[in-house]
């Protein structure tokens, strides 16, 4: 239960675009997670054919639910399920009444009605408008039907349909996943039809919208923008389901709307803290379609309150070179709201969206506590066709709890939960002790059973279900154990014990060959700290620290205490001589300012690492710790200063001086005029005659290679000192006025990039898309995991930072993919070769993502290899 609760917390943070191909978990009819109380019916033939017997593959009672009497064609009898929370429902499986070969009834056809609030019921229709779903042809086979479009709902009714008079009985299972977005409705102007000479007529309406359409405005429903299907680059092409061109998109024409923007309102199930919204937009500029130029979102705390005065505004970088449809991520600055109103401003004649997804955490407990839908503990992919019988494997619990009315019952519920929690913790501790002993004796088995992940190939007909293996010994899902919520996760050594293969093969190289790191696994942290080699390459970070923006490089926990101001060997600069110019960024720790530093050149003396002045004032970047920082944050800040003061390399940001004799603590570094590499590249195109002729900012492949060489050089230097960066990415590489790259660590100091980080509530903030599998699964950060991140950074560079790594995977799926990297059974998803990237360079990237760290190249080798690609570097 503890793990379920923790997983619930995790789930509130795992918010990405939903992928219907993977959202196919059994919801709990078969295994009983859907409780009898939540299964009702309009009628039942006998007590023994009541709704509680409508569980797929089960044979209790008389073996199925059967409505009273014989079903007439005009009858509406239904089986109703309350899923207790909003679910993205993708698949329905039905069976007839087998009753150990004595049953004879089944539903040949059925239809569905659903309701998100229990009041308004909506009839489901497929994409071509048909309500009827073909059901069973005998009493025993499960017939599995994909729902196109999927349904976002809490309540579902299955209504058997008959052409003649029949007795019908049904058993069912539903498949899907929790609807994390929490979006319950959006409203927008009605989509329009594009008619252009020489092109097919392209209706861009929201054809699956389930709300109301009045006076050309959609309201109160969900539709194509939340069906998990993203549109193609060329919207005019037909896609699956024999649909019409433009089907995937909802589109609007600028002039027809008057104000130059499309206004959409979004309503949520409860108050949430929003980090971002991702809008999948078409960009076929040759046909007058572009992503929006800017967006302004207003927030409402409660549905009945006023819109707050201060909207969040965001300007996009328009792109009329690359016609690919893309996700545009709009940061929402952690604003709390239960409704948003966003105005998307046109950049061209048309704007077309195919999907909108919100990333948020729920920050207010609902008055009715929704149960937690957790993923099954393990599953394999079983490719089933639309009429395949589902295997009889057991699935594990995924749903707990029920709603309680009123505060007394909530209180009682809480108390009972706490007591049960305590009992389960004690049980788990005892159990753990027992199982750990067993595991020591049976390492291979636990390896296979525990390391189970859910992401797999994206077929339309994959159901994620339990594998045909003997029941597991474990009570808690391995998903949690292997992933971030493992209570033992903080102690990678413990997990290593449980995964002995790791320590023998994949991990071995971290401690020996390949990298010049001291083998700290062979000594206590204290001994290592005392060794003469710089000691920051941690093969054994005790606690998983996140990236905070005030941690520059990884430092064993021990050093934190050992730092004092006295250790800082960099000069104290009089703070009154720092003249504020502008704010460069801000983050949790404080702010980064651009300042003029009066007399800094004289202060630092000959040979100071300052750019030529040409009579201009010296500009510096000043990172300032916020006044109310905790003592931990202060410690980290001082620690960062100490580490930076030891670094001196042309490709590493240079600390110039500090102001630490009074508050607020400041560190002063060189100012990099061209900002960060991510921003720099995302605003540029690949050099061509076109970019030259039109004065479009561009970069050449040679520039990209030169950048890569510089980063590898900086990292080679860090690795030679056994420093582990832990957050290498283009956002953390800065460019000076000559386009020299310097590695820095200000990722989190700018909220701009917060969607690159995955936040575990109350714990670490992790750049999961850049992290090696062993960093995510074991909390293990080494130079070899920096090499992995370097591979991702190369990938970013050669995609010109136009896309986030694994942009089609949600954060949860990225973590799942990590498990596939560990298992190495060929199911891991690699970043694909960027079109601009020479194949030999992509091979280097792939080496960086080797499962075994001995197989990853060292920075020295990468540097040498990259130099051969870029001979002038
Ligand atoms: N943003 C954060 N640090 C910076 C620096 N040193 N130069 C320019 N922009 C920055």
Short mmCIF file of C-alpha atoms in Angstrom, two decimals, residues 518 520 523-536 722:
data_model
loop_
_atom_site.label_atom_id
_atom_site.label_comp_id
_atom_site.label_asym_id
_atom_site.label_seq_id
_atom_site.Cartn_x
_atom_site.Cartn_y
_atom_site.Cartn_z
CA UNK A 518 39.21 6.32 -8.42
CA UNK A 520 35.56 4.39 -4.65
CA UNK A 523 37.26 2.25 -0.27
CA UNK A 524 35.00 3.98 2.18
CA UNK A 525 33.87 7.42 1.14
CA UNK A 526 36.09 8.78 3.84
CA UNK A 527 39.16 7.06 2.55
CA UNK A 528 38.36 8.18 -0.94
CA UNK A 529 37.93 11.72 0.18
CA UNK A 530 41.31 11.67 1.75
CA UNK A 531 43.03 10.31 -1.29
CA UNK A 532 45.17 12.72 -3.20
CA UNK A 533 43.21 12.41 -6.44
CA UNK A 534 40.33 14.82 -6.82
CA UNK A 535 37.48 12.79 -5.55
CA UNK A 536 34.29 13.94 -7.08
CA UNK A 722 37.28 12.98 -12.08
#
